JSON list of C-alpha atoms in Angstrom, two decimals:
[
{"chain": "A", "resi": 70, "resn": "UNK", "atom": "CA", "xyz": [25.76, -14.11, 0.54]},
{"chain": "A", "resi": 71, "resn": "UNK", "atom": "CA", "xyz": [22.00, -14.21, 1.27]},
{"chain": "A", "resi": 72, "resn": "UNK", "atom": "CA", "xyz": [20.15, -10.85, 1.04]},
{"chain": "A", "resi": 73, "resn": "UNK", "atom": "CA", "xyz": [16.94, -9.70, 2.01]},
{"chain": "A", "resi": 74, "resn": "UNK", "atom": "CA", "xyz": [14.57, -6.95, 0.45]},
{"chain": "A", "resi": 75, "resn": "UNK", "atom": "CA", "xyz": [11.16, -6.02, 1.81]},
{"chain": "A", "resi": 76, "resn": "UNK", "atom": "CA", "xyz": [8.55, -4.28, -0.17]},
{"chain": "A", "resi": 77, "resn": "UNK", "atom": "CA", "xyz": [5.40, -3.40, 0.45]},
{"chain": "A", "resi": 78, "resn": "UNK", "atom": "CA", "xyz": [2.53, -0.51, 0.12]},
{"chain": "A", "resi": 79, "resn": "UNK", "atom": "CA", "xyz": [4.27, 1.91, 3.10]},
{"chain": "A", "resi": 80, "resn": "UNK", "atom": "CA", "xyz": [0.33, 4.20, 3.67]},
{"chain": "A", "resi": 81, "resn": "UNK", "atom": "CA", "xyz": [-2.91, 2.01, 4.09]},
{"chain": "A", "resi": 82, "resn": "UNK", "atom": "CA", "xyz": [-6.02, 2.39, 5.78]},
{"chain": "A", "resi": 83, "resn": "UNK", "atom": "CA", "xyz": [-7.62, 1.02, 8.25]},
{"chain": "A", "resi": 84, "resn": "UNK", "atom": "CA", "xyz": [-9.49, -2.56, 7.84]},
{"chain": "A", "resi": 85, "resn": "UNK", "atom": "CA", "xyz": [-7.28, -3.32, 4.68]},
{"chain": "A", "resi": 86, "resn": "UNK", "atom": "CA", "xyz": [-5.27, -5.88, 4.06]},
{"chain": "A", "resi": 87, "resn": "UNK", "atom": "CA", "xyz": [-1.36, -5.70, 4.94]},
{"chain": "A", "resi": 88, "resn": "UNK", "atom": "CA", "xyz": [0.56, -7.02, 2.40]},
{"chain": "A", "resi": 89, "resn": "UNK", "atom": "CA", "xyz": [4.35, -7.65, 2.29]},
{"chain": "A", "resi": 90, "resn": "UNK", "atom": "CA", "xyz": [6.99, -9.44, 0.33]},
{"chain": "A", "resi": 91, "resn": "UNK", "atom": "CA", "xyz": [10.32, -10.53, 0.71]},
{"chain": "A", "resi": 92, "resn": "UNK", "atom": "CA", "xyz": [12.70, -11.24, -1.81]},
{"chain": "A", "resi": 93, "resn": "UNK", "atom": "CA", "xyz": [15.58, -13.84, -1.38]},
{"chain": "A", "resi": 94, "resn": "UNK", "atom": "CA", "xyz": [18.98, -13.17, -3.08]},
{"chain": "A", "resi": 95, "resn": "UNK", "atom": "CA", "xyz": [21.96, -14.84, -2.93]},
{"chain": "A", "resi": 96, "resn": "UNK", "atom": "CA", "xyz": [20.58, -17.97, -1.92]},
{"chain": "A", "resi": 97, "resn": "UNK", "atom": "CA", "xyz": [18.39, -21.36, -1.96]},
{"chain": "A", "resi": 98, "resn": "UNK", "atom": "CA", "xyz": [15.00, -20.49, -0.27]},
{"chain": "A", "resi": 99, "resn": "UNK", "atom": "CA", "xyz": [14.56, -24.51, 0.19]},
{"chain": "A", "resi": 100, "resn": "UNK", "atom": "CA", "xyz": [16.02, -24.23, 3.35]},
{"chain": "A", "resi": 101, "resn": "UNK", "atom": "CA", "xyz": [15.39, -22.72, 6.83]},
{"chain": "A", "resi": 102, "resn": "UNK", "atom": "CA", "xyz": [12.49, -21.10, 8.23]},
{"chain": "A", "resi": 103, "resn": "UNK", "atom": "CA", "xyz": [11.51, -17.80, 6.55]},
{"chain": "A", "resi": 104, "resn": "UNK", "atom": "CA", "xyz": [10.56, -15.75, 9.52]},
{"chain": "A", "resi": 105, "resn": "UNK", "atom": "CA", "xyz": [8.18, -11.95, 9.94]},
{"chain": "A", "resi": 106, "resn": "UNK", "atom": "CA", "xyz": [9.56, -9.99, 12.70]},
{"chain": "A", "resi": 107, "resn": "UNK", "atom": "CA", "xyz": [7.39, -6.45, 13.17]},
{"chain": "A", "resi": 108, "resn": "UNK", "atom": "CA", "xyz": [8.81, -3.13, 15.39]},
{"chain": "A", "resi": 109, "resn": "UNK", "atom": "CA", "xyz": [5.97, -0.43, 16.50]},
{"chain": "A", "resi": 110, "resn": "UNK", "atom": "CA", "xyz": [7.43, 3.02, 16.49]},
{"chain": "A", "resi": 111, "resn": "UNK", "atom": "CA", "xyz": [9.65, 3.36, 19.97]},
{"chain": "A", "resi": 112, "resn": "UNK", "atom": "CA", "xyz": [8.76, -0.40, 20.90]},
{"chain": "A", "resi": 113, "resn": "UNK", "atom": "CA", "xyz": [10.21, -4.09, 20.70]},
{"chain": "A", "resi": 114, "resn": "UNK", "atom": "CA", "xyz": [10.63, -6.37, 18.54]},
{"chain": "A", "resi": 115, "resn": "UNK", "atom": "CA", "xyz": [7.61, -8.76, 17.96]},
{"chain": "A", "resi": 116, "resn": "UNK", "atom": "CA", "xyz": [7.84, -12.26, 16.23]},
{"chain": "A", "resi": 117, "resn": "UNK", "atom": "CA", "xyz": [4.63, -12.32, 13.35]},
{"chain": "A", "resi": 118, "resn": "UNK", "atom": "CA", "xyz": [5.33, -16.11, 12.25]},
{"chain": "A", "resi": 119, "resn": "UNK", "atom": "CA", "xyz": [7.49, -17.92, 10.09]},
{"chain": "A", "resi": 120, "resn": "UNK", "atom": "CA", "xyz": [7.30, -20.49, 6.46]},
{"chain": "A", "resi": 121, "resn": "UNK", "atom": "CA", "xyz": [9.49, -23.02, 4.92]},
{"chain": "A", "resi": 122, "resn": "UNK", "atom": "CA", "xyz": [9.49, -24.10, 1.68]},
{"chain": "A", "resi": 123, "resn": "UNK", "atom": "CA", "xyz": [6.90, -26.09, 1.58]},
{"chain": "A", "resi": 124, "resn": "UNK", "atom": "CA", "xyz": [4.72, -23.39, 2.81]},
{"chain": "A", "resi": 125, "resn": "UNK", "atom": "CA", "xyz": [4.88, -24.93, 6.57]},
{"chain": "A", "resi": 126, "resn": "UNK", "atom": "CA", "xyz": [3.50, -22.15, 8.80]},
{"chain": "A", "resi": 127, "resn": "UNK", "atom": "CA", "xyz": [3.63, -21.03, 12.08]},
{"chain": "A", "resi": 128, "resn": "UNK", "atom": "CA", "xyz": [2.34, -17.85, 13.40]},
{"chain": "A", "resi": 129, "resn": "UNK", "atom": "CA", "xyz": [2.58, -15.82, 16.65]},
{"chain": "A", "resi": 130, "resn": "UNK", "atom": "CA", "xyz": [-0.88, -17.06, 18.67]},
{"chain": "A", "resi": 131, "resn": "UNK", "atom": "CA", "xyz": [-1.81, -13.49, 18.79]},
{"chain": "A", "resi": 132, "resn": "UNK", "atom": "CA", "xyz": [-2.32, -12.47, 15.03]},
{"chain": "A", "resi": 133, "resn": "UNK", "atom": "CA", "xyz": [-2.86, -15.81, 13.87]},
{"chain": "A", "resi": 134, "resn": "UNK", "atom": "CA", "xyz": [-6.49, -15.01, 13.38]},
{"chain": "A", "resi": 135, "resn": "UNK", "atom": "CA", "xyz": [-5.27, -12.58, 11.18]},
{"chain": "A", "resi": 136, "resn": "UNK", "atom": "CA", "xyz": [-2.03, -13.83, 9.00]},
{"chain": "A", "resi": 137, "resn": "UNK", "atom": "CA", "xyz": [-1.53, -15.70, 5.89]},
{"chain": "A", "resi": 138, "resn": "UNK", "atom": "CA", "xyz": [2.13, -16.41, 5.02]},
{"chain": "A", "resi": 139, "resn": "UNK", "atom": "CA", "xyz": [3.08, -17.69, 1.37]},
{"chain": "A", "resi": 140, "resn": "UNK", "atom": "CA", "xyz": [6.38, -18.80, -0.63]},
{"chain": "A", "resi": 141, "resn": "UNK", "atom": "CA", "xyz": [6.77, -18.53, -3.95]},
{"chain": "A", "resi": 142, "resn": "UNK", "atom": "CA", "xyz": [9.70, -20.78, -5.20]},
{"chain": "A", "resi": 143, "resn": "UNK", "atom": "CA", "xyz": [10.12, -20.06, -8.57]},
{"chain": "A", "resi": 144, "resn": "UNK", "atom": "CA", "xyz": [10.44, -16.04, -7.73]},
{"chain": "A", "resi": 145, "resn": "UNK", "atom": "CA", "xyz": [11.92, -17.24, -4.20]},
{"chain": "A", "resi": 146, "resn": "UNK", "atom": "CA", "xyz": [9.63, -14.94, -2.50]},
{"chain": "A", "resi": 147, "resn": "UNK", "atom": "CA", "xyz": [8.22, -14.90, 0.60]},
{"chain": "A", "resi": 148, "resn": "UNK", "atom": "CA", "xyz": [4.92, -12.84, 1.75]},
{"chain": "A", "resi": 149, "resn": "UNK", "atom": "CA", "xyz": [2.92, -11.89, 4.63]},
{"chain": "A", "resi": 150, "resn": "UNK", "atom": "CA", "xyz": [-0.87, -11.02, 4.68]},
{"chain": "A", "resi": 151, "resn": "UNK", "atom": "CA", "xyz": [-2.40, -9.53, 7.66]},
{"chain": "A", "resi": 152, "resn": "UNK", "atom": "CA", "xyz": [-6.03, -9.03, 7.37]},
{"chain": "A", "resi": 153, "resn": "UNK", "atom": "CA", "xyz": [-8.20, -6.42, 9.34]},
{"chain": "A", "resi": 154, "resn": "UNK", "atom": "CA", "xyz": [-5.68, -3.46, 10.00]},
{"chain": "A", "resi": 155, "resn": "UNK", "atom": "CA", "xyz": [-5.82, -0.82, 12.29]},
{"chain": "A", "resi": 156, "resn": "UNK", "atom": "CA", "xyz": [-3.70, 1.58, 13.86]},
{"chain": "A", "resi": 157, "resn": "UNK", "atom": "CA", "xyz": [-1.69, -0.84, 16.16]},
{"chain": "A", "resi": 158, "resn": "UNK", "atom": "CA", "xyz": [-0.53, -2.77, 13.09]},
{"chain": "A", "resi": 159, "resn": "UNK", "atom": "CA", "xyz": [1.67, 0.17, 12.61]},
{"chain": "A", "resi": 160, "resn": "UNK", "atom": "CA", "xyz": [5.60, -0.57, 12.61]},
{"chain": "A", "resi": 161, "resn": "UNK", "atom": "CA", "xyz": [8.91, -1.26, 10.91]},
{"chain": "A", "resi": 162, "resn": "UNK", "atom": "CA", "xyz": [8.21, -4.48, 9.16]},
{"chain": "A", "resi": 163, "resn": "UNK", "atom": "CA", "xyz": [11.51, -6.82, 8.84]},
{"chain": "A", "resi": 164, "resn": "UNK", "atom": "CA", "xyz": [11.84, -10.28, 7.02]},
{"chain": "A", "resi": 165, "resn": "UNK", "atom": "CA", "xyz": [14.48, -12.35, 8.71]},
{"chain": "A", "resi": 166, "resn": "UNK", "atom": "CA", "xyz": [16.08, -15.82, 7.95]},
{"chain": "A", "resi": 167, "resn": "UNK", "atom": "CA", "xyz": [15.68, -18.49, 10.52]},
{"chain": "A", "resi": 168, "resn": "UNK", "atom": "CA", "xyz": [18.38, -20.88, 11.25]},
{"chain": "A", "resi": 169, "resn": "UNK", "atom": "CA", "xyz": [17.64, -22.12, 13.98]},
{"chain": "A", "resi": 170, "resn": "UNK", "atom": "CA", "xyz": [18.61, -17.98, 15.21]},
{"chain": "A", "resi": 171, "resn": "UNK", "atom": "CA", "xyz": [17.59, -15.02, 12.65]},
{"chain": "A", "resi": 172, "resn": "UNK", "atom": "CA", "xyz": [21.22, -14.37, 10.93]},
{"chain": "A", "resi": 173, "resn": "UNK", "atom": "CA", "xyz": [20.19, -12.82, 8.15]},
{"chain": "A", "resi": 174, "resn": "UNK", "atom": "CA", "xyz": [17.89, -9.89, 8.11]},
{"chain": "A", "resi": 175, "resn": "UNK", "atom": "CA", "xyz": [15.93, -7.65, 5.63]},
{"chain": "A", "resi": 176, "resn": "UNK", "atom": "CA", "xyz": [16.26, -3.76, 6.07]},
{"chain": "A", "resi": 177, "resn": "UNK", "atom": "CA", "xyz": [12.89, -3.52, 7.46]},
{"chain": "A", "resi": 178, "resn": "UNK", "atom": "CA", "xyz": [9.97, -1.70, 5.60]},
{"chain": "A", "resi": 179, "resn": "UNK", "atom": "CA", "xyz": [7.86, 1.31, 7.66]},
{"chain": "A", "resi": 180, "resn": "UNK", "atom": "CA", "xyz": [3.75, 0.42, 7.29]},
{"chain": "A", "resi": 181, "resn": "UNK", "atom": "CA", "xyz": [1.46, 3.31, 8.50]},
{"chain": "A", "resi": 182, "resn": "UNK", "atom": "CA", "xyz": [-1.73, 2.72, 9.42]},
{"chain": "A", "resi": 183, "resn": "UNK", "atom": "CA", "xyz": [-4.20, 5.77, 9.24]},
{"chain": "A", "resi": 184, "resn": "UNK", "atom": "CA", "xyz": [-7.26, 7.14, 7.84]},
{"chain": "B", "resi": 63, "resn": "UNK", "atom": "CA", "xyz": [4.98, -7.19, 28.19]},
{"chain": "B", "resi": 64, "resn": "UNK", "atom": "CA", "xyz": [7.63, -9.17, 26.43]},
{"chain": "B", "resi": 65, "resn": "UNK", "atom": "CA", "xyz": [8.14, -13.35, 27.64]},
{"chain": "B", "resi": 66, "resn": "UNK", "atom": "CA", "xyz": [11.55, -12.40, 28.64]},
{"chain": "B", "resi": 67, "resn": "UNK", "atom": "CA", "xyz": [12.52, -9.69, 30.68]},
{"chain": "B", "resi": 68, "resn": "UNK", "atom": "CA", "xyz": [15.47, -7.30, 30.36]},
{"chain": "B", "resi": 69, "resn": "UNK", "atom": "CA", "xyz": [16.41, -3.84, 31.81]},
{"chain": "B", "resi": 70, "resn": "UNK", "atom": "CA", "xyz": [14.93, -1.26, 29.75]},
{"chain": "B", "resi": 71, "resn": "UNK", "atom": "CA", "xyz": [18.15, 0.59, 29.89]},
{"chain": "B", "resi": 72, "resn": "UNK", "atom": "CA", "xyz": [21.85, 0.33, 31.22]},
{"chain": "B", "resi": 73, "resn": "UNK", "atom": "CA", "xyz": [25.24, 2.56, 30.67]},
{"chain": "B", "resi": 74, "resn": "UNK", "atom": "CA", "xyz": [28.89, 2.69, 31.20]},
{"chain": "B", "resi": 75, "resn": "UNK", "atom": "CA", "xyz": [31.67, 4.50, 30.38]},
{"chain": "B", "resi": 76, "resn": "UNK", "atom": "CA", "xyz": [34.20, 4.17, 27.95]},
{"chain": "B", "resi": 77, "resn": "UNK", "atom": "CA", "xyz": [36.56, 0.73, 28.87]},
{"chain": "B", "resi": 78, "resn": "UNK", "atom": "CA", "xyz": [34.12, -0.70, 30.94]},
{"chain": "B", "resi": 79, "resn": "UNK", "atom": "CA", "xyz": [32.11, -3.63, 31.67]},
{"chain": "B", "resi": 80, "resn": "UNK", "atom": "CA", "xyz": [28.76, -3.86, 31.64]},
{"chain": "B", "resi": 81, "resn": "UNK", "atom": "CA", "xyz": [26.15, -6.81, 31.48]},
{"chain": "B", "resi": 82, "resn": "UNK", "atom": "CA", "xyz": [22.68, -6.90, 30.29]},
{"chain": "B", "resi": 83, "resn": "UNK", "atom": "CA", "xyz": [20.33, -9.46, 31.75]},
{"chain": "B", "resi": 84, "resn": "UNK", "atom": "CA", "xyz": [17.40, -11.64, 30.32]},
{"chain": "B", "resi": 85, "resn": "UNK", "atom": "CA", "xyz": [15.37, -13.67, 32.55]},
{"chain": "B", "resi": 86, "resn": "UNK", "atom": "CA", "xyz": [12.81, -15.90, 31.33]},
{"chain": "B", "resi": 87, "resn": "UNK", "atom": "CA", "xyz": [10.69, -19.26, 33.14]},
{"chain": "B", "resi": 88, "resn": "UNK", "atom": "CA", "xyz": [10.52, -22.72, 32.67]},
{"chain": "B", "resi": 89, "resn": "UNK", "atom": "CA", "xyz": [9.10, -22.87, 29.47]},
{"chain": "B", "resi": 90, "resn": "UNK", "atom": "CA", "xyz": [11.48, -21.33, 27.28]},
{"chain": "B", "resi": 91, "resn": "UNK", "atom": "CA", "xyz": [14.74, -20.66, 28.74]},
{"chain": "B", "resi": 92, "resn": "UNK", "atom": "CA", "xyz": [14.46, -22.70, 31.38]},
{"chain": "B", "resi": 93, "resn": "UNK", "atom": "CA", "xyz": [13.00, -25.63, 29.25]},
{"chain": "B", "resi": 94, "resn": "UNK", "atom": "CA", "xyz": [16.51, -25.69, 27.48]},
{"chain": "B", "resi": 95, "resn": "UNK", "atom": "CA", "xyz": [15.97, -23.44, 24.03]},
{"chain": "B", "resi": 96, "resn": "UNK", "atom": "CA", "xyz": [18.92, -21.59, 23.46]},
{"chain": "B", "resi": 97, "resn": "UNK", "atom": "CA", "xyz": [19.36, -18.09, 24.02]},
{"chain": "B", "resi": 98, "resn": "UNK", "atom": "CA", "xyz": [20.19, -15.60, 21.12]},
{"chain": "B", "resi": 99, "resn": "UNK", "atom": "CA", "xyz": [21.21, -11.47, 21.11]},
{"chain": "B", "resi": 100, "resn": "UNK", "atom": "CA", "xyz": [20.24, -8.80, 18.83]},
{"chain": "B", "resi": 101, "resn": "UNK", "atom": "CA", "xyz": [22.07, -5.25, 18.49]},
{"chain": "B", "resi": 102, "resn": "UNK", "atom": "CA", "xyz": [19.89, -2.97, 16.73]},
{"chain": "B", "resi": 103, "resn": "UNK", "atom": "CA", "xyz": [21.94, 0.24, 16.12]},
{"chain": "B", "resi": 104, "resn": "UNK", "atom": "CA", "xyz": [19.53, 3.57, 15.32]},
{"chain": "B", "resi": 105, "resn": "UNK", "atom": "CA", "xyz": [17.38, 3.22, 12.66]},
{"chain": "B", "resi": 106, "resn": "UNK", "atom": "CA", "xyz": [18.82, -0.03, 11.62]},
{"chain": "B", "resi": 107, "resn": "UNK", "atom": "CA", "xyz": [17.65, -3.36, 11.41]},
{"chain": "B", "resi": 108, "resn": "UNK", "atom": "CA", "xyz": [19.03, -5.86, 14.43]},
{"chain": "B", "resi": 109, "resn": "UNK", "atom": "CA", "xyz": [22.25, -7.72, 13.94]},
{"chain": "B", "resi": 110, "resn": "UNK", "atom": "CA", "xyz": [22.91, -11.08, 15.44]},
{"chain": "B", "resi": 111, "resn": "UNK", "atom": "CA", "xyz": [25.22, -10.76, 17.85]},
{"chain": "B", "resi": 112, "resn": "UNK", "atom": "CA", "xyz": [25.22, -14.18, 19.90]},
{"chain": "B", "resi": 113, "resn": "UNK", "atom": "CA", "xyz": [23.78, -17.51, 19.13]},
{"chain": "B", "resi": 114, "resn": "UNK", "atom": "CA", "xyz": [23.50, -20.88, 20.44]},
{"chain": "B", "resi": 115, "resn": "UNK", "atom": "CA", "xyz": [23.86, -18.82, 24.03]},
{"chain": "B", "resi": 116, "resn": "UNK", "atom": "CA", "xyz": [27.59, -18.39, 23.63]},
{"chain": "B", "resi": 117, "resn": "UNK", "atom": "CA", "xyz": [28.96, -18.45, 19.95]},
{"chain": "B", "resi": 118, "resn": "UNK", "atom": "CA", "xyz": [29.73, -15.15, 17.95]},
{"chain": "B", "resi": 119, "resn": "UNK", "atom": "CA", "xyz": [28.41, -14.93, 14.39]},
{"chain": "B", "resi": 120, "resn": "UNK", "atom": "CA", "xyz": [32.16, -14.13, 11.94]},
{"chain": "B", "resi": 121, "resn": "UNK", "atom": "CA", "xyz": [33.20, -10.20, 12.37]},
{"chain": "B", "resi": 122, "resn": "UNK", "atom": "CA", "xyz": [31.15, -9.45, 15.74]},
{"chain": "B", "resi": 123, "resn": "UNK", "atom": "CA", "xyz": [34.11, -8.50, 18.23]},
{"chain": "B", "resi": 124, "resn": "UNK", "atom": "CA", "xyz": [35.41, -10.70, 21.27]},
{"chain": "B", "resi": 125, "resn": "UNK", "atom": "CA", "xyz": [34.72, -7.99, 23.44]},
{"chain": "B", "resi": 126, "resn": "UNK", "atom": "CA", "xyz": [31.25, -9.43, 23.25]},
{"chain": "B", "resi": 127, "resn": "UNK", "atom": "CA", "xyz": [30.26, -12.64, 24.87]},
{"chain": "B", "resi": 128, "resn": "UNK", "atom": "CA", "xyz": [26.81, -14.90, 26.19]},
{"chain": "B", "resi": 129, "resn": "UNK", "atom": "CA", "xyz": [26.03, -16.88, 28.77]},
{"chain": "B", "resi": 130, "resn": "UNK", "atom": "CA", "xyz": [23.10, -19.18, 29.72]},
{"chain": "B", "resi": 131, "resn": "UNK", "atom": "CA", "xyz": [22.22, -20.40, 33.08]},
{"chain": "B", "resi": 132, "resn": "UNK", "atom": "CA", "xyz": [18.50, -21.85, 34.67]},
{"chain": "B", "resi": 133, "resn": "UNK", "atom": "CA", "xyz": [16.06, -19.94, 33.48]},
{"chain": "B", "resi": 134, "resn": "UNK", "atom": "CA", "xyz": [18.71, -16.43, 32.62]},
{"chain": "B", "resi": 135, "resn": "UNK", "atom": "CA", "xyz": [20.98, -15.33, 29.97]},
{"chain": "B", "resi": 136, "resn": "UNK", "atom": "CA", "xyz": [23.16, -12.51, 29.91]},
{"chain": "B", "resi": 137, "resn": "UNK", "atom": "CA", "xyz": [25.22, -10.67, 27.18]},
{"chain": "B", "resi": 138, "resn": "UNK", "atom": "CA", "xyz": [28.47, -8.69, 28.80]},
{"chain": "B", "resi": 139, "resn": "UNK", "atom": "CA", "xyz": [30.16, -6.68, 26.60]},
{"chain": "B", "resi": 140, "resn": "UNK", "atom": "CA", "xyz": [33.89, -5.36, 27.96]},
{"chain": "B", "resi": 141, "resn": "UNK", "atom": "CA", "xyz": [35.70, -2.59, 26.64]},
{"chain": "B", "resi": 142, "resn": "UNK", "atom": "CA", "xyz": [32.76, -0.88, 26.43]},
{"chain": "B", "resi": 143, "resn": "UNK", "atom": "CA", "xyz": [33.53, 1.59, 23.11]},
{"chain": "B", "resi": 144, "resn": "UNK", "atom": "CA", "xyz": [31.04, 4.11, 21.51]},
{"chain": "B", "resi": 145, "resn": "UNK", "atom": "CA", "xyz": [30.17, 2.00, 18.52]},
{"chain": "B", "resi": 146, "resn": "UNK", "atom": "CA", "xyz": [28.29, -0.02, 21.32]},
{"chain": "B", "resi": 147, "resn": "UNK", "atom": "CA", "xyz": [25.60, 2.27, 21.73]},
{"chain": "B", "resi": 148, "resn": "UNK", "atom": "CA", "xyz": [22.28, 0.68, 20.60]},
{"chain": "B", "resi": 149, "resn": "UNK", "atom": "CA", "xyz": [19.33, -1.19, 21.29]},
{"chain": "B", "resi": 150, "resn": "UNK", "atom": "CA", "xyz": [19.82, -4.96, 22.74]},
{"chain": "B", "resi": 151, "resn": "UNK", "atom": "CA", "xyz": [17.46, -7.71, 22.21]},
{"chain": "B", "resi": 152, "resn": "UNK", "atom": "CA", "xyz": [17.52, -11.46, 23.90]},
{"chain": "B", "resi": 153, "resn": "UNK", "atom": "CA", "xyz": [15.59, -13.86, 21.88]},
{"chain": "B", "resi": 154, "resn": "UNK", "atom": "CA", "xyz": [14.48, -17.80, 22.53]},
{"chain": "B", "resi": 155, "resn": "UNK", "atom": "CA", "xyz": [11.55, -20.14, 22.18]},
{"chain": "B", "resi": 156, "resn": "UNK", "atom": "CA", "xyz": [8.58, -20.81, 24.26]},
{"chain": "B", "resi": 157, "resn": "UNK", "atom": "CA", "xyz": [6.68, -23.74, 24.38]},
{"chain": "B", "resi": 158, "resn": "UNK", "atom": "CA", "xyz": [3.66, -22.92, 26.80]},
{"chain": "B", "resi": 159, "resn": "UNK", "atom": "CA", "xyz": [0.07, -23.08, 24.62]},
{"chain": "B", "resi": 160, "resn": "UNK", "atom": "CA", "xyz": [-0.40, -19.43, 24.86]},
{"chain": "B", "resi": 161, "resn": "UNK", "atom": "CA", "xyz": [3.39, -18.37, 23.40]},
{"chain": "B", "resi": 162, "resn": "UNK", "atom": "CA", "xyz": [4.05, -21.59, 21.28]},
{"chain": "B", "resi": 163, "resn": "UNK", "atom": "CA", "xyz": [6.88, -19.72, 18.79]},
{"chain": "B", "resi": 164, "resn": "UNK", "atom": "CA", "xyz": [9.64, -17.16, 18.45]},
{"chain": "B", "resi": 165, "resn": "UNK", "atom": "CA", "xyz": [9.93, -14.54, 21.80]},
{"chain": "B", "resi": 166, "resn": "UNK", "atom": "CA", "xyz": [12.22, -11.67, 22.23]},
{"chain": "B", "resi": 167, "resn": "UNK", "atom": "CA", "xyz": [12.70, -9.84, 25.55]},
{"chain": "B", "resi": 168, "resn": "UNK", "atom": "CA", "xyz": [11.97, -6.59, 25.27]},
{"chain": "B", "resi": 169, "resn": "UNK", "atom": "CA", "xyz": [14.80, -4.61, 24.66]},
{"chain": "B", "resi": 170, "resn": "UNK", "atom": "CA", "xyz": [17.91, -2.92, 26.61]},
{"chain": "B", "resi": 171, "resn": "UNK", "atom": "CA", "xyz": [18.55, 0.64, 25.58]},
{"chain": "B", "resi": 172, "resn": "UNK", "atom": "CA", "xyz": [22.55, 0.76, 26.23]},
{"chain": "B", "resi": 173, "resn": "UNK", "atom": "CA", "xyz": [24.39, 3.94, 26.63]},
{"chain": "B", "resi": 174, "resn": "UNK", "atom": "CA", "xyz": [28.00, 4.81, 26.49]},
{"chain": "B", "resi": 175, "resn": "UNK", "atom": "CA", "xyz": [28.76, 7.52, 28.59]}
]
């Protein structure tokens, strides 16, 4: 069964550099869309963007400027950079697998970000 | 403001039916993607609940069940039990030039009663 784990820095400060990983467990990462879902505190749920294994990307229009998503086979990773933070970048980070629908789901990681 | 729209919030007693809406236009439900439903309970990460519009994922109850028509979707749940409390999320695809990827509506805060 195919497990998700998020980690990342939790506290960062503005301008910096977001930067999360996912690990896969429990499964091939040579399949399916690898997907970054992001909830601000009390808010939705907002797509980021999404990899495959061949490092195929596709990002949400409006942070595109500022994401860079990676895959690392051999540690069958997955990772999200998001350059230029500020305080709106704040949220409940979640890596998600896509099948076509997210089934699978990480348990979400907070990110503050304050000065 | 979320590509699909849902009630922000919705409740029912114990036993009974309710059904949350999701309405989106011509270029995502409408344009055929299929429709799929997130319950988030508190402080949890969401749980897929429907997919494909009407199929339930293994171990989510039949109590639960989706539906797709035009440009709506809705997700009725009957029997409504306390468990059911939570956060409710519609997701599809849009294909306009501006959206181009993954949307969700934004959320239906249910509450048992």
């Amino acid at each position: 069964q195919v497990q998700l784990q998020e980690s990342g820095p939790g506290l960062m400060k503005p301008s910096e550099t977001l930067s999360l990983t996912c690990a896969v467990s429990g499964g091939s990462i040579n399949t399916y869309y690898w997907t970054w879902v992001r909830q601000p505190p009390g808010k939705g749920l907002e797509w980021i963007g999404h990899i495959d294994y061949s490092g195929s990307t596709k990002y949400n229009p409006s942070l595109k400027s500022r994401v860079t998503m990676s895959v690392d086979m051999s540690k069958t990773q997955f990772s999200l950079k998001l350059r230029s933070a500020t305080a709106a970048d704040t949220a409940v980070y979640y890596c998600a697998r896509n099948a076509g629908f997210l089934d699978v789901w990480g348990q979400g990681t907070t990110v503050t970000v304050s000065s | 403001q979320s590509v699909l729209t849902q009630p922000p919030s919705m409740s029912g007693a114990p036993g009974q039916r309710v059904t949350i809406s999701c309405t989106g236009s011509s270029s995502n439900i409408g344009a055929g993607y299929d429709v799929h439903w997130y319950q988030q309970l508190p402080g949890t990460a969401p749980k897929l609940l429907i997919y494909g519009n009407t199929n339930r994922p293994s171990g989510v109850p039949d109590r639960f069940s989706g539906s797709k028509s035009g440009t709506s979707a809705s997700l009725a749940i009957t029997g409504l039990q306390a468990e059911d409390e939570a956060d409710y999320y519609c997701q599809s695809f849009d294909s306009s030039v501006s959206v181009s990827g993954v949307v969700f509506g934004g959320g239906t805060k249910l509450t048992v009663l």
